[in-house]
Short mmCIF file of C-alpha atoms and ligand atoms in Angstrom, two decimals:
data_model
loop_
_atom_site.label_atom_id
_atom_site.label_comp_id
_atom_site.label_asym_id
_atom_site.label_seq_id
_atom_site.Cartn_x
_atom_site.Cartn_y
_atom_site.Cartn_z
CA UNK A 1381 -28.94 -3.46 -12.11
CA UNK A 1382 -31.41 -2.03 -9.53
CA UNK A 1383 -31.13 1.54 -8.29
CA UNK A 1384 -28.54 2.08 -5.56
CA UNK A 1385 -29.97 3.52 -2.33
CA UNK A 1386 -27.42 2.58 0.29
CA UNK A 1387 -23.64 2.13 -0.15
CA UNK A 1388 -21.42 0.29 2.26
CA UNK A 1389 -17.81 1.43 2.64
CA UNK A 1390 -14.98 -0.46 4.41
CA UNK A 1391 -11.29 -0.75 4.79
CA UNK A 1392 -9.57 -4.11 4.80
CA UNK A 1393 -6.00 -5.63 5.00
CA UNK A 1394 -3.13 -3.45 6.15
CA UNK A 1395 -4.11 0.15 7.08
CA UNK A 1396 -2.57 2.91 4.99
CA UNK A 1397 -2.32 6.66 5.45
CA UNK A 1398 -5.06 8.33 3.36
CA UNK A 1399 -7.72 5.73 4.15
CA UNK A 1400 -9.58 8.20 6.42
CA UNK A 1401 -9.49 10.91 3.75
CA UNK A 1402 -10.93 8.36 1.30
CA UNK A 1403 -13.69 7.32 3.73
CA UNK A 1404 -14.54 10.98 4.11
CA UNK A 1405 -14.79 11.46 0.34
CA UNK A 1406 -16.96 8.34 -0.19
CA UNK A 1407 -19.40 9.30 2.66
CA UNK A 1408 -19.78 12.95 1.71
CA UNK A 1409 -20.04 12.25 -2.03
CA UNK A 1410 -22.81 9.66 -1.40
CA UNK A 1411 -24.72 11.87 1.00
CA UNK A 1412 -24.41 14.82 -1.43
CA UNK A 1413 -26.10 12.57 -4.00
CA UNK A 1414 -28.84 11.63 -1.53
CA UNK A 1415 -27.48 8.07 -1.02
CA UNK A 1416 -27.26 6.61 2.43
CA UNK A 1417 -23.82 5.31 3.60
CA UNK A 1418 -22.99 2.56 6.01
CA UNK A 1419 -19.49 2.22 7.43
CA UNK A 1420 -18.56 -1.44 7.84
CA UNK A 1421 -16.15 -1.77 10.72
CA UNK A 1422 -13.19 -4.24 10.51
CA UNK A 1423 -13.71 -5.02 6.81
CA UNK A 1424 -14.96 -8.48 5.95
CA UNK A 1425 -14.89 -9.45 9.60
CA UNK A 1426 -17.46 -6.69 10.24
CA UNK A 1427 -19.76 -7.96 7.42
CA UNK A 1428 -19.83 -11.32 9.12
CA UNK A 1429 -20.58 -9.78 12.52
CA UNK A 1430 -22.97 -7.02 11.28
CA UNK A 1431 -20.60 -4.38 12.71
CA UNK A 1432 -22.44 -1.63 10.80
CA UNK A 1433 -22.47 2.17 11.31
CA UNK A 1434 -25.06 4.36 9.62
CA UNK A 1435 -22.84 7.40 8.86
CA UNK A 1436 -23.57 11.10 8.53
CA UNK A 1437 -21.40 13.80 6.92
CA UNK A 1438 -20.35 14.87 10.46
CA UNK A 1439 -19.04 11.46 11.27
CA UNK A 1440 -16.13 11.97 8.90
CA UNK A 1441 -15.23 15.50 10.15
CA UNK A 1442 -11.69 16.14 11.31
CA UNK A 1443 -10.28 12.92 10.00
CA UNK A 1444 -8.64 14.00 6.66
CA UNK A 1445 -5.21 14.39 8.31
CA UNK A 1446 -5.27 11.31 10.52
CA UNK A 1447 -3.46 8.07 9.70
CA UNK A 1448 -5.00 4.59 10.20
CA UNK A 1449 -8.67 4.01 9.53
CA UNK A 1450 -11.66 5.05 11.65
CA UNK A 1451 -13.47 1.97 10.31
CA UNK A 1452 -10.73 -0.23 11.59
CA UNK A 1453 -9.39 -3.14 9.53
CA UNK A 1454 -8.76 -6.85 9.75
CA UNK A 1455 -7.53 -9.80 7.78
CA UNK A 1456 -10.50 -12.31 7.78
CA UNK A 1457 -10.03 -15.99 6.86
CA UNK A 1458 -13.72 -16.94 7.34
CA UNK A 1459 -14.85 -14.62 4.60
CA UNK A 1460 -12.71 -16.57 2.14
CA UNK A 1461 -14.87 -19.63 2.53
CA UNK A 1462 -18.08 -20.12 0.39
CA UNK A 1463 -20.22 -20.08 3.64
CA UNK A 1464 -18.40 -16.91 4.89
CA UNK A 1465 -19.01 -15.04 1.67
CA UNK A 1466 -22.72 -16.03 1.64
CA UNK A 1467 -23.18 -14.97 5.26
CA UNK A 1468 -21.52 -11.63 4.52
CA UNK A 1469 -23.88 -11.11 1.56
CA UNK A 1470 -26.94 -11.94 3.58
CA UNK A 1471 -25.93 -9.53 6.33
CA UNK A 1472 -25.43 -6.74 3.80
CA UNK A 1473 -28.85 -7.36 2.25
CA UNK A 1474 -30.55 -7.50 5.61
CA UNK A 1475 -29.05 -4.07 6.37
CA UNK A 1476 -30.27 -2.71 2.98
CA UNK A 1477 -26.76 -2.24 1.60
CA UNK A 1478 -26.91 -2.61 -2.16
CA UNK A 1479 -23.46 -1.58 -3.31
CA UNK A 1480 -19.94 -1.49 -1.84
CA UNK A 1481 -16.76 0.62 -1.91
CA UNK A 1482 -13.78 -1.45 -0.74
CA UNK A 1483 -10.57 0.35 0.24
CA UNK A 1484 -7.55 -1.92 0.52
CA UNK A 1485 -4.91 -4.02 -1.26
CA UNK A 1486 -5.11 -7.08 -3.47
CA UNK A 1487 -6.68 -9.36 -0.83
CA UNK A 1488 -9.43 -6.72 -0.33
CA UNK A 1489 -10.07 -6.46 -4.08
CA UNK A 1490 -10.02 -10.18 -4.58
CA UNK A 1491 -12.69 -10.60 -1.85
CA UNK A 1492 -14.80 -7.83 -3.35
CA UNK A 1493 -14.51 -9.34 -6.74
CA UNK A 1494 -15.66 -12.82 -5.48
CA UNK A 1495 -18.58 -11.30 -3.48
CA UNK A 1496 -19.76 -9.28 -6.46
CA UNK A 1497 -19.44 -12.26 -8.96
CA UNK A 1498 -21.22 -14.67 -6.66
CA UNK A 1499 -24.05 -12.46 -5.54
CA UNK A 1500 -24.26 -9.78 -8.17
CA UNK A 1501 -23.75 -6.89 -5.84
CA UNK A 1502 -21.95 -3.83 -7.35
CA UNK A 1503 -18.52 -3.14 -6.07
CA UNK A 1504 -15.79 -0.39 -6.62
CA UNK A 1505 -12.36 -0.97 -5.24
CA UNK A 1506 -9.90 1.77 -4.23
CA UNK A 1507 -6.24 0.84 -3.98
CA UNK A 1508 -5.23 1.39 -0.36
CA UNK A 1509 -1.89 -0.14 0.54
CA UNK A 1510 1.55 1.26 1.23
CA UNK A 1511 2.97 -1.50 -1.09
CA UNK A 1512 2.02 0.15 -4.41
CA UNK A 1513 1.55 -3.23 -5.99
CA UNK A 1514 -1.78 -2.95 -7.85
CA UNK A 1515 -2.07 -2.87 -11.57
CA UNK A 1516 -4.93 -0.47 -11.79
CA UNK A 1517 -3.16 2.67 -10.45
CA UNK A 1518 0.25 4.32 -10.78
CA UNK A 1519 0.02 4.98 -7.07
CA UNK A 1520 -1.85 3.38 -4.15
CA UNK A 1521 -3.06 5.23 -1.13
CA UNK A 1522 -0.46 5.44 1.49
CA UNK A 1523 2.61 4.67 -0.66
CA UNK A 1524 3.70 8.32 -0.82
CA UNK A 1525 3.34 8.86 2.92
CA UNK A 1526 5.18 5.64 3.77
CA UNK A 1527 7.96 6.48 1.30
CA UNK A 1528 8.32 9.86 3.02
CA UNK A 1529 8.42 8.21 6.44
CA UNK A 1530 11.22 5.94 5.18
CA UNK A 1531 13.15 8.83 3.75
CA UNK A 1532 12.95 10.69 7.05
CA UNK A 1533 14.38 7.62 8.73
CA UNK A 1534 17.17 7.28 6.09
CA UNK A 1535 18.18 10.93 6.57
CA UNK A 1536 18.46 10.40 10.34
CA UNK A 1537 20.43 7.19 9.93
CA UNK A 1538 22.68 8.94 7.42
CA UNK A 1539 23.72 11.44 10.08
CA UNK A 1540 24.92 8.79 12.38
CA UNK A 1541 26.33 6.54 9.59
CA UNK A 1542 28.48 9.44 8.34
CA UNK A 1543 29.67 10.35 11.86
CA UNK A 1544 30.80 6.80 12.70
CA UNK A 1545 31.89 5.71 9.11
CA UNK A 1546 29.34 2.84 9.16
CA UNK A 1547 27.49 0.69 6.74
CA UNK A 1548 23.76 0.53 7.44
CA UNK A 1549 21.29 -2.09 6.16
CA UNK A 1550 17.77 -0.67 6.36
CA UNK A 1551 14.84 -3.04 5.86
CA UNK A 1552 11.65 -1.59 4.46
CA UNK A 1553 8.17 -2.98 3.99
CA UNK A 1554 6.38 -3.74 0.76
CA UNK A 1555 5.62 -7.47 0.96
CA UNK A 1556 6.50 -8.77 -2.61
CA UNK A 1557 6.90 -5.30 -3.97
CA UNK A 1558 10.14 -3.36 -4.05
CA UNK A 1559 8.39 0.02 -4.74
CA UNK A 1560 8.93 1.60 -1.31
CA UNK A 1561 12.60 0.37 -1.36
CA UNK A 1562 13.33 1.71 -4.79
CA UNK A 1563 11.75 5.10 -4.43
CA UNK A 1564 13.03 5.65 -0.87
CA UNK A 1565 16.43 4.44 -2.07
CA UNK A 1566 16.55 7.12 -4.74
CA UNK A 1567 15.17 9.98 -2.58
CA UNK A 1568 17.40 8.99 0.34
CA UNK A 1569 20.56 8.62 -1.79
CA UNK A 1570 21.18 4.97 -0.93
CA UNK A 1571 24.31 3.20 -2.16
CA UNK A 1572 22.41 0.07 -3.10
CA UNK A 1573 18.81 -1.23 -3.10
CA UNK A 1574 17.88 -4.97 -2.91
CA UNK A 1575 14.46 -5.74 -4.36
CA UNK A 1576 12.17 -8.75 -4.71
CA UNK A 1577 11.81 -8.13 -8.38
CA UNK A 1578 15.52 -8.40 -9.11
CA UNK A 1579 17.95 -10.90 -7.73
CA UNK A 1580 21.06 -9.31 -6.20
CA UNK A 1581 23.96 -11.66 -5.65
CA UNK A 1582 25.76 -10.88 -2.40
CA UNK A 1583 29.10 -10.94 -4.26
CA UNK A 1584 27.80 -8.26 -6.63
CA UNK A 1585 26.77 -6.13 -3.67
CA UNK A 1586 30.23 -6.60 -2.00
CA UNK A 1587 31.95 -5.62 -5.22
CA UNK A 1588 29.84 -2.47 -5.43
CA UNK A 1589 30.48 -1.47 -1.83
CA UNK A 1590 34.26 -2.17 -2.28
CA UNK A 1591 34.45 -0.01 -5.36
CA UNK A 1592 32.56 2.85 -3.52
CA UNK A 1593 34.98 2.46 -0.56
CA UNK A 1594 37.94 2.72 -3.01
CA UNK A 1595 36.23 5.83 -4.27
CA UNK A 1596 36.68 7.23 -0.75
CA UNK A 1597 33.23 6.57 0.64
CA UNK A 1598 33.41 6.17 4.29
CA UNK A 1599 29.80 5.36 5.05
CA UNK A 1600 26.99 3.65 3.05
CA UNK A 1601 23.30 2.82 3.18
CA UNK A 1602 21.79 -0.24 1.66
CA UNK A 1603 18.01 -0.52 1.45
CA UNK A 1604 16.68 -4.05 1.67
CA UNK A 1605 13.05 -4.67 0.72
CA UNK A 1606 11.41 -7.19 3.07
CA UNK A 1607 10.54 -9.38 0.07
CA UNK A 1608 14.15 -9.57 -1.22
CA UNK A 1609 15.13 -13.13 -1.83
CA UNK A 1610 18.37 -13.01 0.12
CA UNK A 1611 16.36 -13.36 3.34
CA UNK A 1612 16.16 -10.01 4.99
CA UNK A 1613 18.51 -7.23 6.19
CA UNK A 1614 20.08 -9.27 9.11
CA UNK A 1615 20.94 -12.08 6.75
CA UNK A 1616 22.30 -9.81 4.07
CA UNK A 1617 24.39 -7.88 6.67
CA UNK A 1618 25.92 -11.13 8.02
CA UNK A 1619 26.86 -12.42 4.57
CA UNK A 1620 28.42 -9.16 3.62
CA UNK A 1621 30.39 -8.99 6.82
CA UNK A 1622 31.83 -12.52 6.20
CA UNK A 1623 33.70 -11.30 3.15
CA UNK A 1624 33.87 -7.52 3.51
CA UNK A 1625 34.78 -6.01 6.86
CA UNK A 1626 35.78 -2.57 5.65
CA UNK A 1627 32.89 -1.06 7.54
CA UNK A 1628 31.43 -1.45 11.06
CA UNK A 1629 27.89 -2.45 10.03
CA UNK A 1630 24.40 -2.05 11.61
CA UNK A 1631 20.92 -3.13 10.73
CA UNK A 1632 17.65 -1.20 11.23
CA UNK A 1633 14.27 -2.78 10.53
CA UNK A 1634 11.70 0.00 10.17
CA UNK A 1635 8.63 -2.18 10.51
CA UNK A 1636 5.15 -0.93 11.18
CA UNK A 1637 6.03 2.76 11.76
CA UNK A 1638 5.95 2.88 7.97
CA UNK A 1639 2.22 2.37 8.06
CA UNK A 1640 1.31 5.22 10.43
CA UNK A 1641 1.28 8.95 10.42
CA UNK A 1642 -0.54 11.86 8.85
CA UNK A 1643 -1.08 11.35 5.12
CA UNK A 1644 0.97 13.49 2.76
CA UNK A 1645 -0.83 16.10 0.60
CA UNK A 1646 -0.44 13.69 -2.37
CA UNK A 1647 -2.22 10.93 -0.51
CA UNK A 1648 -5.02 13.21 0.80
CA UNK A 1649 -5.71 14.43 -2.71
CA UNK A 1650 -5.52 10.98 -4.25
CA UNK A 1651 -7.76 9.62 -1.51
CA UNK A 1652 -10.33 12.35 -2.13
CA UNK A 1653 -10.26 11.91 -5.94
CA UNK A 1654 -10.59 8.13 -5.73
CA UNK A 1655 -13.36 8.17 -3.15
CA UNK A 1656 -15.36 10.77 -5.11
CA UNK A 1657 -14.91 8.96 -8.38
CA UNK A 1658 -15.76 5.50 -6.87
CA UNK A 1659 -19.20 6.68 -5.73
CA UNK A 1660 -19.86 8.43 -9.06
CA UNK A 1661 -18.89 5.23 -10.99
CA UNK A 1662 -21.32 3.06 -8.88
CA UNK A 1663 -24.14 5.55 -9.46
CA UNK A 1664 -23.31 5.46 -13.20
CA UNK A 1665 -23.91 1.66 -13.11
CA UNK A 1666 -20.29 0.53 -13.21
CA UNK A 1667 -19.14 -2.40 -11.15
CA UNK A 1668 -16.09 -4.63 -10.36
CA UNK A 1669 -13.61 -1.83 -11.27
CA UNK A 1670 -10.46 -0.56 -9.62
CA UNK A 1671 -10.54 3.18 -9.41
CA UNK A 1672 -7.00 4.42 -9.94
CA UNK A 1673 -4.70 7.13 -11.10
CA UNK A 1674 -2.93 6.96 -14.48
CA UNK A 1675 -0.82 9.88 -15.41
CA UNK A 1676 -2.97 12.62 -13.75
CA UNK A 1677 -6.30 11.06 -14.79
CA UNK A 1678 -8.67 9.00 -12.75
CA UNK A 1679 -9.39 5.73 -14.60
CA UNK A 1680 -11.40 2.59 -14.03
CA UNK A 1681 -9.71 -0.81 -14.63
CA UNK A 1682 -11.70 -4.05 -14.53
CA UNK A 1683 -10.75 -5.95 -11.37
CA UNK A 1684 -9.43 -8.97 -13.20
CA UNK A 1685 -6.94 -6.88 -14.94
CA UNK A 1686 -6.03 -4.79 -11.90
CA UNK A 1687 -5.38 -7.95 -9.92
CA UNK A 1688 -3.08 -9.43 -12.55
CA UNK A 1689 0.06 -8.19 -10.96
CA UNK A 1690 2.28 -10.07 -13.42
CA UNK A 1691 1.78 -6.94 -15.52
CA UNK A 1692 3.33 -4.87 -12.81
CA UNK A 1693 6.89 -3.67 -13.58
CA UNK A 1694 9.48 -1.70 -11.71
CA UNK A 1695 10.98 1.06 -13.70
CA UNK A 1696 14.43 -0.28 -14.98
CA UNK A 1697 15.77 3.23 -15.54
CA UNK A 1698 15.40 3.99 -11.85
CA UNK A 1699 17.52 0.98 -10.90
CA UNK A 1700 20.15 1.91 -13.41
CA UNK A 1701 20.12 5.40 -12.08
CA UNK A 1702 20.80 4.29 -8.51
CA UNK A 1703 23.89 2.55 -9.70
CA UNK A 1704 25.11 5.58 -11.52
CA UNK A 1705 24.30 8.17 -8.83
CA UNK A 1706 25.86 6.16 -5.96
CA UNK A 1707 29.46 5.90 -7.28
O1 F6P Q 2120 0.46 -4.82 2.87
C1 F6P Q 2120 0.97 -3.83 3.73
C2 F6P Q 2120 1.99 -4.43 4.65
O2 F6P Q 2120 2.41 -3.37 5.49
C3 F6P Q 2120 3.20 -5.07 4.00
O3 F6P Q 2120 4.15 -4.13 3.47
C4 F6P Q 2120 3.74 -6.01 5.00
O4 F6P Q 2120 4.38 -7.09 4.47
C5 F6P Q 2120 2.44 -6.48 5.73
O5 F6P Q 2120 1.44 -5.49 5.40
C6 F6P Q 2120 2.54 -6.61 7.19
O6 F6P Q 2120 1.31 -7.07 7.63
P1 F6P Q 2120 0.85 -7.18 9.18
O7 F6P Q 2120 0.60 -5.80 9.66
O8 F6P Q 2120 -0.34 -8.03 9.12
O9 F6P Q 2120 1.98 -7.74 9.93
#
């Protein structure tokens, strides 16, 4: 592998709180080590359009606390074609970029893996997605902040639910992952959580809500992950209402507000650690790794392993605990 002189950094896929803190860490670590850094705006789209920004340490000042991504982001179909990947590589080479740090979710890492394997350019991937669905890290950037945003919403909804004796169905993001739903469900004291990873029969949910009502509960909150197989919060609410009309019920879809906002201290620290480690790993000759957190240690996981999400498991004890604590 030839010596690295100029690193490209980009964000891709859905934005996540903490991405800016991570860009800051990558840019400043590289500059500290006398490596030039180029910000690639709009991810893979920006590679195809040569949307490059030669960055200085000052360009990443005053962004550690800001949500979103100063490099912008996009979902790019053209890059997925063989011609698109080749064009992106040629543009990178023409700009003297000889290694990449990719910040994003599984789509971003898959793209970086393909680019690196096809053209032998070193890449490091940093898990940046609110979904927490990558195998190379206990936590992805943005998950903690998004979960806190959901909890804040649950707390507010709980006030009105309790005042009116209502049943609320709150739909949260996560694509095929139930991590936000599960963690926010615990921290928000939800009565039930519906997840993509576990099928919940509507009859089972009704039975649970009935037994809680018999136990003198007058209001309830059910968290529905967007990927749940029952078809979303509106559908679940309608089916519950058909057979169980004890409560006046309402639906809230939290949507994209979960992606915004100032990153939590956890996400800022994680972002800084991962960005710092990614540059050091590239300079140490490593490539095609996911830089992640395991326990409290920063670890590198080969991309093929990190992207094999069939290894990813929700903690069963947490689900069991929700059932116990919501009686
Ligand atoms: O991957 C992050 C995420 O917010 C998912 O939770 C959600 O399913 C998806 O992105 C929404 O994507 P978009 O912003 O393109 O609608």
